[in-house]
Amino acid sequence: MVPEIDQSRIPKHVAIVMDGNGRWAKRRGLKRTEGHAAGEDALFDAVEGGLEIGLQWMTVYAFSTENWRRPLDEVRFLMRFNESLLLRRRDDLNERGVRVRFIGRRSGRVPRRVVRHIEDTEALTAQNRRMTLTFAFNYGGRAELVDATRAIAAEVAAGKLKPDKIDERTIARHLYAHDMPDPDLVVRTSGEFRISNYLLWESAYSEFVFTDVLWPDFRRENLFAAIREFQHRERRFGEIQEGE
Ligand code: IPE
Ligand code: IPE
Ligand code: MG
């Protein structure tokens, strides 16, 4: 039992922007990449916490389509680091009943070997249902909508779909993970108040919690605090309650 969390109202899906690794490192006189490395403990403590409270879907922003603009050394580090994290952790995640998935573009600059490890890990954990942990990797919300639009346009061109039959469900079906529920809660660390191209379509009605904690300092208690805050929000989805 986790104190003060209403177990009957656990969000179904929490999405996290793991931000602040560089600043965490800089404050300690370390290299930015050491901040990324320190973020691994934060991630797996948050995953543990999620499992503890029965969270079913957790999505984490690991690398954006804009992060390629960083210095080559840092980009290279992030590619290798994400690959090694996957290889080191996948058996453990699998034993815990976690289904690991990736959203984002797999083509382009992502090394072929990394794509292979992604596919292997997805296959290894595909039957698990306790939690789905999705890595947004080479992910951009706009790129996702571009890719969906291309796929829809191809169906129209092939005569399989009439333009006036395209609706919100058509678009949702063509996103990277069409079975993923929209995030109820989006958490961003490091005191930045922006979305940075994360889950643009999916977060239309998400609640947002921003915290000053830098990602490498984040622990399950911070996740629980964000969920408590979420549980105090009134979600309206454009409606009003009877009597208002
Ligand atoms: C988030 O930390 C990790 C990635 C974007 C890969 P940053 O590297 O953005 O850290 P700050 O925001 O510069 O402190
Ligand atoms: C968002 O953080 C991307 C990830 C956490 C992977 P950034 O640090 O890249 O976002 P900006 O540049 O501050 O908007
Ligand atoms: Mg950042």
PDB file of C-alpha atoms and ligand atoms in Angstrom:
ATOM      1  CA  MET A   1       0.000   0.000   0.000  1.00  0.00           C
ATOM      2  CA  VAL A   2       1.273   3.390  -0.948  1.00  0.00           C
ATOM      3  CA  PRO A   3       0.043   6.053   1.474  1.00  0.00           C
ATOM      4  CA  GLU A   4      -2.387   8.666   0.216  1.00  0.00           C
ATOM      5  CA  ILE A   5      -2.717   7.280  -3.275  1.00  0.00           C
ATOM      6  CA  ASP A   6      -6.288   6.365  -4.098  1.00  0.00           C
ATOM      7  CA  GLN A   7      -5.805   2.840  -5.413  1.00  0.00           C
ATOM      8  CA  SER A   8      -9.171   2.947  -7.131  1.00  0.00           C
ATOM      9  CA  ARG A   9      -8.125   5.912  -9.285  1.00  0.00           C
ATOM     10  CA  ILE A  10      -4.680   5.051 -10.544  1.00  0.00           C
ATOM     11  CA  PRO A  11      -4.187   6.658 -13.974  1.00  0.00           C
ATOM     12  CA  LYS A  12      -4.130   4.075 -16.703  1.00  0.00           C
ATOM     13  CA  HIS A  13      -1.254   5.698 -18.551  1.00  0.00           C
ATOM     14  CA  VAL A  14       1.470   8.024 -17.274  1.00  0.00           C
ATOM     15  CA  ALA A  15       3.874   9.602 -19.784  1.00  0.00           C
ATOM     16  CA  ILE A  16       7.095  11.189 -18.597  1.00  0.00           C
ATOM     17  CA  VAL A  17       9.480  13.726 -20.139  1.00  0.00           C
ATOM     18  CA  MET A  18      12.749  12.731 -18.495  1.00  0.00           C
ATOM     19  CA  ASP A  19      14.453  16.119 -18.564  1.00  0.00           C
ATOM     20  CA  GLY A  20      17.325  17.795 -16.726  1.00  0.00           C
ATOM     21  CA  ASN A  21      20.151  15.267 -17.060  1.00  0.00           C
ATOM     22  CA  GLY A  22      22.584  17.835 -18.434  1.00  0.00           C
ATOM     23  CA  ARG A  23      21.904  20.353 -15.665  1.00  0.00           C
ATOM     24  CA  TRP A  24      22.156  17.652 -13.012  1.00  0.00           C
ATOM     25  CA  ALA A  25      25.622  16.741 -14.301  1.00  0.00           C
ATOM     26  CA  LYS A  26      26.750  20.337 -14.709  1.00  0.00           C
ATOM     27  CA  ARG A  27      25.888  21.132 -11.090  1.00  0.00           C
ATOM     28  CA  ARG A  28      28.212  18.354 -10.031  1.00  0.00           C
ATOM     29  CA  GLY A  29      31.020  19.342 -12.365  1.00  0.00           C
ATOM     30  CA  LEU A  30      30.397  16.244 -14.479  1.00  0.00           C
ATOM     31  CA  LYS A  31      29.954  15.781 -18.203  1.00  0.00           C
ATOM     32  CA  ARG A  32      26.409  15.977 -19.588  1.00  0.00           C
ATOM     33  CA  THR A  33      26.602  12.323 -20.587  1.00  0.00           C
ATOM     34  CA  GLU A  34      27.145  11.343 -16.949  1.00  0.00           C
ATOM     35  CA  GLY A  35      23.774  12.908 -16.269  1.00  0.00           C
ATOM     36  CA  HIS A  36      22.177  10.625 -18.836  1.00  0.00           C
ATOM     37  CA  ALA A  37      23.863   7.623 -17.227  1.00  0.00           C
ATOM     38  CA  ALA A  38      22.573   8.702 -13.809  1.00  0.00           C
ATOM     39  CA  GLY A  39      19.060   8.859 -15.243  1.00  0.00           C
ATOM     40  CA  GLU A  40      18.946   5.075 -15.513  1.00  0.00           C
ATOM     41  CA  ASP A  41      18.390   4.565 -11.763  1.00  0.00           C
ATOM     42  CA  ALA A  42      15.626   7.157 -11.853  1.00  0.00           C
ATOM     43  CA  LEU A  43      13.880   5.349 -14.683  1.00  0.00           C
ATOM     44  CA  PHE A  44      13.989   1.939 -13.077  1.00  0.00           C
ATOM     45  CA  ASP A  45      12.919   3.230  -9.685  1.00  0.00           C
ATOM     46  CA  ALA A  46       9.939   4.903 -11.364  1.00  0.00           C
ATOM     47  CA  VAL A  47       9.130   1.648 -13.186  1.00  0.00           C
ATOM     48  CA  GLU A  48       9.318  -0.255  -9.858  1.00  0.00           C
ATOM     49  CA  GLY A  49       6.996   2.304  -8.325  1.00  0.00           C
ATOM     50  CA  GLY A  50       4.620   1.977 -11.238  1.00  0.00           C
ATOM     51  CA  LEU A  51       4.543  -1.811 -10.826  1.00  0.00           C
ATOM     52  CA  GLU A  52       3.957  -1.386  -7.086  1.00  0.00           C
ATOM     53  CA  ILE A  53       0.768   0.623  -7.631  1.00  0.00           C
ATOM     54  CA  GLY A  54      -0.479  -1.359 -10.626  1.00  0.00           C
ATOM     55  CA  LEU A  55       0.193   1.241 -13.300  1.00  0.00           C
ATOM     56  CA  GLN A  56      -0.521  -0.407 -16.641  1.00  0.00           C
ATOM     57  CA  TRP A  57       1.016   1.953 -19.159  1.00  0.00           C
ATOM     58  CA  MET A  58       4.130   4.060 -18.766  1.00  0.00           C
ATOM     59  CA  THR A  59       5.764   5.964 -21.621  1.00  0.00           C
ATOM     60  CA  VAL A  60       9.109   7.730 -21.343  1.00  0.00           C
ATOM     61  CA  TYR A  61      10.708  10.246 -23.684  1.00  0.00           C
ATOM     62  CA  ALA A  62      14.217   8.950 -24.320  1.00  0.00           C
ATOM     63  CA  PHE A  63      15.269  10.713 -27.532  1.00  0.00           C
ATOM     64  CA  SER A  64      13.406  13.243 -29.634  1.00  0.00           C
ATOM     65  CA  THR A  65      13.595  13.857 -33.374  1.00  0.00           C
ATOM     66  CA  GLU A  66      15.139  17.226 -32.415  1.00  0.00           C
ATOM     67  CA  ASN A  67      17.843  15.708 -30.198  1.00  0.00           C
ATOM     68  CA  TRP A  68      19.892  14.922 -33.338  1.00  0.00           C
ATOM     69  CA  ARG A  69      20.797  18.618 -33.256  1.00  0.00           C
ATOM     70  CA  ARG A  70      23.013  18.025 -30.225  1.00  0.00           C
ATOM     71  CA  PRO A  71      26.777  17.601 -30.512  1.00  0.00           C
ATOM     72  CA  LEU A  72      27.730  14.371 -32.269  1.00  0.00           C
ATOM     73  CA  ASP A  73      29.463  13.003 -29.142  1.00  0.00           C
ATOM     74  CA  GLU A  74      26.326  13.346 -27.069  1.00  0.00           C
ATOM     75  CA  VAL A  75      24.130  11.847 -29.798  1.00  0.00           C
ATOM     76  CA  ARG A  76      26.505   8.896 -30.113  1.00  0.00           C
ATOM     77  CA  PHE A  77      26.529   8.432 -26.375  1.00  0.00           C
ATOM     78  CA  LEU A  78      22.727   8.439 -26.227  1.00  0.00           C
ATOM     79  CA  MET A  79      22.433   5.842 -29.001  1.00  0.00           C
ATOM     80  CA  ARG A  80      24.905   3.504 -27.300  1.00  0.00           C
ATOM     81  CA  PHE A  81      23.535   4.151 -23.855  1.00  0.00           C
ATOM     82  CA  ASN A  82      19.949   3.379 -24.823  1.00  0.00           C
ATOM     83  CA  GLU A  83      21.124   0.240 -26.587  1.00  0.00           C
ATOM     84  CA  SER A  84      23.138  -1.003 -23.615  1.00  0.00           C
ATOM     85  CA  LEU A  85      20.342  -0.153 -21.179  1.00  0.00           C
ATOM     86  CA  LEU A  86      18.001  -2.275 -23.236  1.00  0.00           C
ATOM     87  CA  LEU A  87      20.396  -5.222 -23.366  1.00  0.00           C
ATOM     88  CA  ARG A  88      21.183  -5.036 -19.643  1.00  0.00           C
ATOM     89  CA  ARG A  89      17.611  -4.615 -18.451  1.00  0.00           C
ATOM     90  CA  ARG A  90      15.406  -6.528 -20.816  1.00  0.00           C
ATOM     91  CA  ASP A  91      15.556  -9.922 -19.085  1.00  0.00           C
ATOM     92  CA  ASP A  92      14.746  -8.331 -15.754  1.00  0.00           C
ATOM     93  CA  LEU A  93      11.844  -6.362 -17.248  1.00  0.00           C
ATOM     94  CA  ASN A  94      10.636  -9.518 -18.947  1.00  0.00           C
ATOM     95  CA  GLU A  95      10.692 -11.455 -15.657  1.00  0.00           C
ATOM     96  CA  ARG A  96       8.647  -8.718 -14.043  1.00  0.00           C
ATOM     97  CA  GLY A  97       5.949  -9.004 -16.663  1.00  0.00           C
ATOM     98  CA  VAL A  98       6.762  -5.773 -18.458  1.00  0.00           C
ATOM     99  CA  ARG A  99       6.037  -5.481 -22.162  1.00  0.00           C
ATOM    100  CA  VAL A 100       8.664  -3.187 -23.682  1.00  0.00           C
ATOM    101  CA  ARG A 101       7.771  -1.210 -26.773  1.00  0.00           C
ATOM    102  CA  PHE A 102       9.142   1.663 -28.801  1.00  0.00           C
ATOM    103  CA  ILE A 103       7.436   4.520 -30.588  1.00  0.00           C
ATOM    104  CA  GLY A 104       9.317   6.739 -33.024  1.00  0.00           C
ATOM    105  CA  ARG A 105      10.986   6.489 -36.401  1.00  0.00           C
ATOM    106  CA  ARG A 106      13.153   3.431 -36.804  1.00  0.00           C
ATOM    107  CA  SER A 107      14.616   4.471 -40.100  1.00  0.00           C
ATOM    108  CA  GLY A 108      16.988   7.279 -40.881  1.00  0.00           C
ATOM    109  CA  ARG A 109      19.822   7.843 -38.475  1.00  0.00           C
ATOM    110  CA  VAL A 110      19.085   5.201 -35.857  1.00  0.00           C
ATOM    111  CA  PRO A 111      21.840   2.581 -36.251  1.00  0.00           C
ATOM    112  CA  ARG A 112      20.593  -0.663 -37.781  1.00  0.00           C
ATOM    113  CA  ARG A 113      21.937  -2.640 -34.820  1.00  0.00           C
ATOM    114  CA  VAL A 114      19.913  -0.568 -32.359  1.00  0.00           C
ATOM    115  CA  VAL A 115      16.765  -1.176 -34.407  1.00  0.00           C
ATOM    116  CA  ARG A 116      17.470  -4.913 -34.257  1.00  0.00           C
ATOM    117  CA  HIS A 117      17.787  -4.814 -30.452  1.00  0.00           C
ATOM    118  CA  ILE A 118      14.544  -2.851 -30.265  1.00  0.00           C
ATOM    119  CA  GLU A 119      12.744  -5.456 -32.360  1.00  0.00           C
ATOM    120  CA  ASP A 120      14.222  -8.352 -30.377  1.00  0.00           C
ATOM    121  CA  THR A 121      13.201  -6.789 -27.073  1.00  0.00           C
ATOM    122  CA  GLU A 122       9.674  -6.136 -28.293  1.00  0.00           C
ATOM    123  CA  ALA A 123       9.406  -9.755 -29.443  1.00  0.00           C
ATOM    124  CA  LEU A 124      10.854 -11.088 -26.166  1.00  0.00           C
ATOM    125  CA  THR A 125       8.353  -9.198 -24.025  1.00  0.00           C
ATOM    126  CA  ALA A 126       5.357  -9.150 -26.365  1.00  0.00           C
ATOM    127  CA  GLN A 127       3.230 -11.524 -24.270  1.00  0.00           C
ATOM    128  CA  ASN A 128       3.648  -9.595 -21.002  1.00  0.00           C
ATOM    129  CA  ARG A 129       0.669  -7.652 -19.704  1.00  0.00           C
ATOM    130  CA  ARG A 130       1.520  -6.422 -16.200  1.00  0.00           C
ATOM    131  CA  MET A 131       2.789  -3.111 -17.556  1.00  0.00           C
ATOM    132  CA  THR A 132       3.601  -1.726 -20.984  1.00  0.00           C
ATOM    133  CA  LEU A 133       6.735   0.406 -20.844  1.00  0.00           C
ATOM    134  CA  THR A 134       7.047   2.406 -24.050  1.00  0.00           C
ATOM    135  CA  PHE A 135      10.214   4.231 -24.987  1.00  0.00           C
ATOM    136  CA  ALA A 136       9.670   7.273 -27.191  1.00  0.00           C
ATOM    137  CA  PHE A 137      12.912   7.033 -29.137  1.00  0.00           C
ATOM    138  CA  ASN A 138      13.677   9.097 -32.222  1.00  0.00           C
ATOM    139  CA  TYR A 139      10.146  10.217 -31.497  1.00  0.00           C
ATOM    140  CA  GLY A 140       8.462  13.469 -32.471  1.00  0.00           C
ATOM    141  CA  GLY A 141       4.754  14.166 -32.217  1.00  0.00           C
ATOM    142  CA  ARG A 142       4.797  15.999 -35.535  1.00  0.00           C
ATOM    143  CA  ALA A 143       6.776  13.238 -37.251  1.00  0.00           C
ATOM    144  CA  GLU A 144       4.205  10.759 -35.906  1.00  0.00           C
ATOM    145  CA  LEU A 145       1.384  12.777 -37.490  1.00  0.00           C
ATOM    146  CA  VAL A 146       3.334  13.061 -40.747  1.00  0.00           C
ATOM    147  CA  ASP A 147       3.850   9.286 -40.797  1.00  0.00           C
ATOM    148  CA  ALA A 148       0.165   8.690 -40.045  1.00  0.00           C
ATOM    149  CA  THR A 149      -0.822  11.104 -42.812  1.00  0.00           C
ATOM    150  CA  ARG A 150       1.417   9.332 -45.317  1.00  0.00           C
ATOM    151  CA  ALA A 151      -0.078   5.954 -44.441  1.00  0.00           C
ATOM    152  CA  ILE A 152      -3.607   7.309 -44.724  1.00  0.00           C
ATOM    153  CA  ALA A 153      -2.818   9.019 -48.041  1.00  0.00           C
ATOM    154  CA  ALA A 154      -1.463   5.720 -49.374  1.00  0.00           C
ATOM    155  CA  GLU A 155      -4.736   3.987 -48.460  1.00  0.00           C
ATOM    156  CA  VAL A 156      -6.698   6.716 -50.192  1.00  0.00           C
ATOM    157  CA  ALA A 157      -4.492   6.458 -53.300  1.00  0.00           C
ATOM    158  CA  ALA A 158      -4.995   2.684 -53.360  1.00  0.00           C
ATOM    159  CA  GLY A 159      -8.749   3.199 -53.282  1.00  0.00           C
ATOM    160  CA  LYS A 160      -9.063   1.528 -49.858  1.00  0.00           C
ATOM    161  CA  LEU A 161     -10.302   4.603 -48.043  1.00  0.00           C
ATOM    162  CA  LYS A 162     -12.533   7.524 -49.024  1.00  0.00           C
ATOM    163  CA  PRO A 163     -11.341  10.955 -47.852  1.00  0.00           C
ATOM    164  CA  ASP A 164     -14.690  11.746 -46.255  1.00  0.00           C
ATOM    165  CA  LYS A 165     -14.420   8.592 -44.156  1.00  0.00           C
ATOM    166  CA  ILE A 166     -11.287   9.888 -42.427  1.00  0.00           C
ATOM    167  CA  ASP A 167     -12.101  10.746 -38.818  1.00  0.00           C
ATOM    168  CA  GLU A 168     -10.264  10.969 -35.504  1.00  0.00           C
ATOM    169  CA  ARG A 169     -10.302   7.211 -35.125  1.00  0.00           C
ATOM    170  CA  THR A 170      -8.615   6.825 -38.536  1.00  0.00           C
ATOM    171  CA  ILE A 171      -5.767   9.028 -37.373  1.00  0.00           C
ATOM    172  CA  ALA A 172      -5.509   7.331 -33.976  1.00  0.00           C
ATOM    173  CA  ARG A 173      -5.328   3.952 -35.721  1.00  0.00           C
ATOM    174  CA  HIS A 174      -2.327   5.090 -37.755  1.00  0.00           C
ATOM    175  CA  LEU A 175      -0.219   6.333 -34.852  1.00  0.00           C
ATOM    176  CA  TYR A 176       2.876   4.334 -33.853  1.00  0.00           C
ATOM    177  CA  ALA A 177       1.064   2.437 -31.080  1.00  0.00           C
ATOM    178  CA  HIS A 178      -2.565   2.277 -32.128  1.00  0.00           C
ATOM    179  CA  ASP A 179      -3.618   0.256 -29.075  1.00  0.00           C
ATOM    180  CA  MET A 180      -1.998   2.609 -26.542  1.00  0.00           C
ATOM    181  CA  PRO A 181      -4.518   4.541 -24.443  1.00  0.00           C
ATOM    182  CA  ASP A 182      -4.010   8.316 -24.339  1.00  0.00           C
ATOM    183  CA  PRO A 183      -1.920   9.388 -21.346  1.00  0.00           C
ATOM    184  CA  ASP A 184      -4.054  10.511 -18.410  1.00  0.00           C
ATOM    185  CA  LEU A 185      -1.065  12.234 -16.890  1.00  0.00           C
ATOM    186  CA  VAL A 186       2.071  13.762 -18.425  1.00  0.00           C
ATOM    187  CA  VAL A 187       4.912  14.518 -16.003  1.00  0.00           C
ATOM    188  CA  ARG A 188       7.860  16.728 -16.940  1.00  0.00           C
ATOM    189  CA  THR A 189      10.881  17.134 -14.720  1.00  0.00           C
ATOM    190  CA  SER A 190      13.502  19.904 -14.510  1.00  0.00           C
ATOM    191  CA  GLY A 191      11.185  22.903 -14.233  1.00  0.00           C
ATOM    192  CA  GLU A 192      10.533  23.378 -17.942  1.00  0.00           C
ATOM    193  CA  PHE A 193       6.938  24.121 -18.898  1.00  0.00           C
ATOM    194  CA  ARG A 194       6.752  22.811 -22.426  1.00  0.00           C
ATOM    195  CA  ILE A 195       5.743  19.758 -24.363  1.00  0.00           C
ATOM    196  CA  SER A 196       8.786  19.573 -26.700  1.00  0.00           C
ATOM    197  CA  ASN A 197       6.947  17.654 -29.417  1.00  0.00           C
ATOM    198  CA  TYR A 198       5.852  14.823 -27.090  1.00  0.00           C
ATOM    199  CA  LEU A 199       2.623  12.886 -27.746  1.00  0.00           C
ATOM    200  CA  LEU A 200       0.930  15.855 -29.394  1.00  0.00           C
ATOM    201  CA  TRP A 201      -2.178  14.005 -30.547  1.00  0.00           C
ATOM    202  CA  GLU A 202      -2.388  11.697 -27.545  1.00  0.00           C
ATOM    203  CA  SER A 203      -2.096  14.376 -24.845  1.00  0.00           C
ATOM    204  CA  ALA A 204      -5.101  16.416 -26.045  1.00  0.00           C
ATOM    205  CA  TYR A 205      -6.865  15.910 -22.688  1.00  0.00           C
ATOM    206  CA  SER A 206      -3.990  14.848 -20.450  1.00  0.00           C
ATOM    207  CA  GLU A 207      -3.362  16.411 -17.075  1.00  0.00           C
ATOM    208  CA  PHE A 208       0.115  17.939 -16.759  1.00  0.00           C
ATOM    209  CA  VAL A 209       2.316  17.911 -13.686  1.00  0.00           C
ATOM    210  CA  PHE A 210       5.577  19.837 -13.765  1.00  0.00           C
ATOM    211  CA  THR A 211       8.251  19.347 -11.142  1.00  0.00           C
ATOM    212  CA  ASP A 212      11.583  21.076 -10.534  1.00  0.00           C
ATOM    213  CA  VAL A 213      13.277  17.778  -9.733  1.00  0.00           C
ATOM    214  CA  LEU A 214      16.006  16.984 -12.262  1.00  0.00           C
ATOM    215  CA  TRP A 215      15.494  13.593 -13.870  1.00  0.00           C
ATOM    216  CA  PRO A 216      18.483  11.761 -12.259  1.00  0.00           C
ATOM    217  CA  ASP A 217      17.043  12.685  -8.824  1.00  0.00           C
ATOM    218  CA  PHE A 218      13.567  11.413  -9.646  1.00  0.00           C
ATOM    219  CA  ARG A 219      12.353   8.423  -7.606  1.00  0.00           C
ATOM    220  CA  ARG A 220       9.095   6.510  -7.224  1.00  0.00           C
ATOM    221  CA  GLU A 221       8.010   8.932  -4.474  1.00  0.00           C
ATOM    222  CA  ASN A 222       8.059  11.722  -7.074  1.00  0.00           C
ATOM    223  CA  LEU A 223       5.881   9.595  -9.325  1.00  0.00           C
ATOM    224  CA  PHE A 224       3.479   8.981  -6.435  1.00  0.00           C
ATOM    225  CA  ALA A 225       3.387  12.723  -5.669  1.00  0.00           C
ATOM    226  CA  ALA A 226       2.505  13.478  -9.303  1.00  0.00           C
ATOM    227  CA  ILE A 227      -0.247  10.861  -9.201  1.00  0.00           C
ATOM    228  CA  ARG A 228      -1.639  12.346  -5.973  1.00  0.00           C
ATOM    229  CA  GLU A 229      -1.740  15.731  -7.671  1.00  0.00           C
ATOM    230  CA  PHE A 230      -3.468  14.132 -10.658  1.00  0.00           C
ATOM    231  CA  GLN A 231      -6.058  12.616  -8.319  1.00  0.00           C
ATOM    232  CA  HIS A 232      -6.990  16.073  -7.064  1.00  0.00           C
ATOM    233  CA  ARG A 233      -7.653  17.404 -10.547  1.00  0.00           C
ATOM    234  CA  GLU A 234     -11.093  17.638 -12.021  1.00  0.00           C
ATOM    235  CA  ARG A 235     -11.076  16.325 -15.562  1.00  0.00           C
ATOM    236  CA  ARG A 236     -13.852  17.747 -17.703  1.00  0.00           C
ATOM    237  CA  PHE A 237     -13.218  16.794 -21.323  1.00  0.00           C
ATOM    238  CA  GLY A 238     -15.143  19.859 -22.398  1.00  0.00           C
ATOM    239  CA  GLU A 239     -18.240  19.024 -20.379  1.00  0.00           C
ATOM    240  CA  ILE A 240     -19.623  20.482 -17.186  1.00  0.00           C
ATOM    241  CA  GLN A 241     -20.948  18.606 -14.198  1.00  0.00           C
ATOM    242  CA  GLU A 242     -24.669  18.490 -13.513  1.00  0.00           C
ATOM    243  CA  GLY A 243     -25.710  21.522 -11.437  1.00  0.00           C
ATOM    244  CA  GLU A 244     -22.826  23.818 -12.436  1.00  0.00           C
TER     245      GLU A 244
HETATM  246  C1  IPE B   1      17.018  14.952 -20.954  1.00  0.00           C
HETATM  247  O1  IPE B   1      18.034  15.674 -20.344  1.00  0.00           O
HETATM  248  C2  IPE B   1      17.549  13.787 -21.743  1.00  0.00           C
HETATM  249  C3  IPE B   1      17.480  13.947 -23.205  1.00  0.00           C
HETATM  250  C4  IPE B   1      16.958  14.945 -23.824  1.00  0.00           C
HETATM  251  C5  IPE B   1      18.034  12.872 -23.994  1.00  0.00           C
HETATM  252  P1  IPE B   1      18.764  16.865 -21.090  1.00  0.00           P
HETATM  253  O2  IPE B   1      19.973  16.311 -21.746  1.00  0.00           O
HETATM  254  O3  IPE B   1      17.821  17.586 -21.956  1.00  0.00           O
HETATM  255  O4  IPE B   1      19.202  17.766 -19.855  1.00  0.00           O
HETATM  256  P2  IPE B   1      19.122  19.348 -19.767  1.00  0.00           P
HETATM  257  O5  IPE B   1      17.704  19.740 -20.104  1.00  0.00           O
HETATM  258  O6  IPE B   1      20.100  19.884 -20.756  1.00  0.00           O
HETATM  259  O7  IPE B   1      19.479  19.656 -18.356  1.00  0.00           O
HETATM  260  C1  IPE B   2      12.728  16.566 -24.425  1.00  0.00           C
HETATM  261  O1  IPE B   2      13.734  17.204 -23.732  1.00  0.00           O
HETATM  262  C2  IPE B   2      13.245  15.289 -25.021  1.00  0.00           C
HETATM  263  C3  IPE B   2      13.606  14.238 -24.074  1.00  0.00           C
HETATM  264  C4  IPE B   2      13.461  14.281 -22.777  1.00  0.00           C
HETATM  265  C5  IPE B   2      14.129  13.041 -24.652  1.00  0.00           C
HETATM  266  P1  IPE B   2      14.669  18.315 -24.415  1.00  0.00           P
HETATM  267  O2  IPE B   2      15.636  18.731 -23.367  1.00  0.00           O
HETATM  268  O3  IPE B   2      15.218  17.795 -25.676  1.00  0.00           O
HETATM  269  O4  IPE B   2      13.635  19.471 -24.746  1.00  0.00           O
HETATM  270  P2  IPE B   2      13.908  21.016 -24.959  1.00  0.00           P
HETATM  271  O5  IPE B   2      14.966  21.125 -26.000  1.00  0.00           O
HETATM  272  O6  IPE B   2      14.349  21.574 -23.654  1.00  0.00           O
HETATM  273  O7  IPE B   2      12.591  21.590 -25.377  1.00  0.00           O
HETATM  274 MG    MG B   3      16.536  19.093 -21.656  1.00  0.00          MG
END
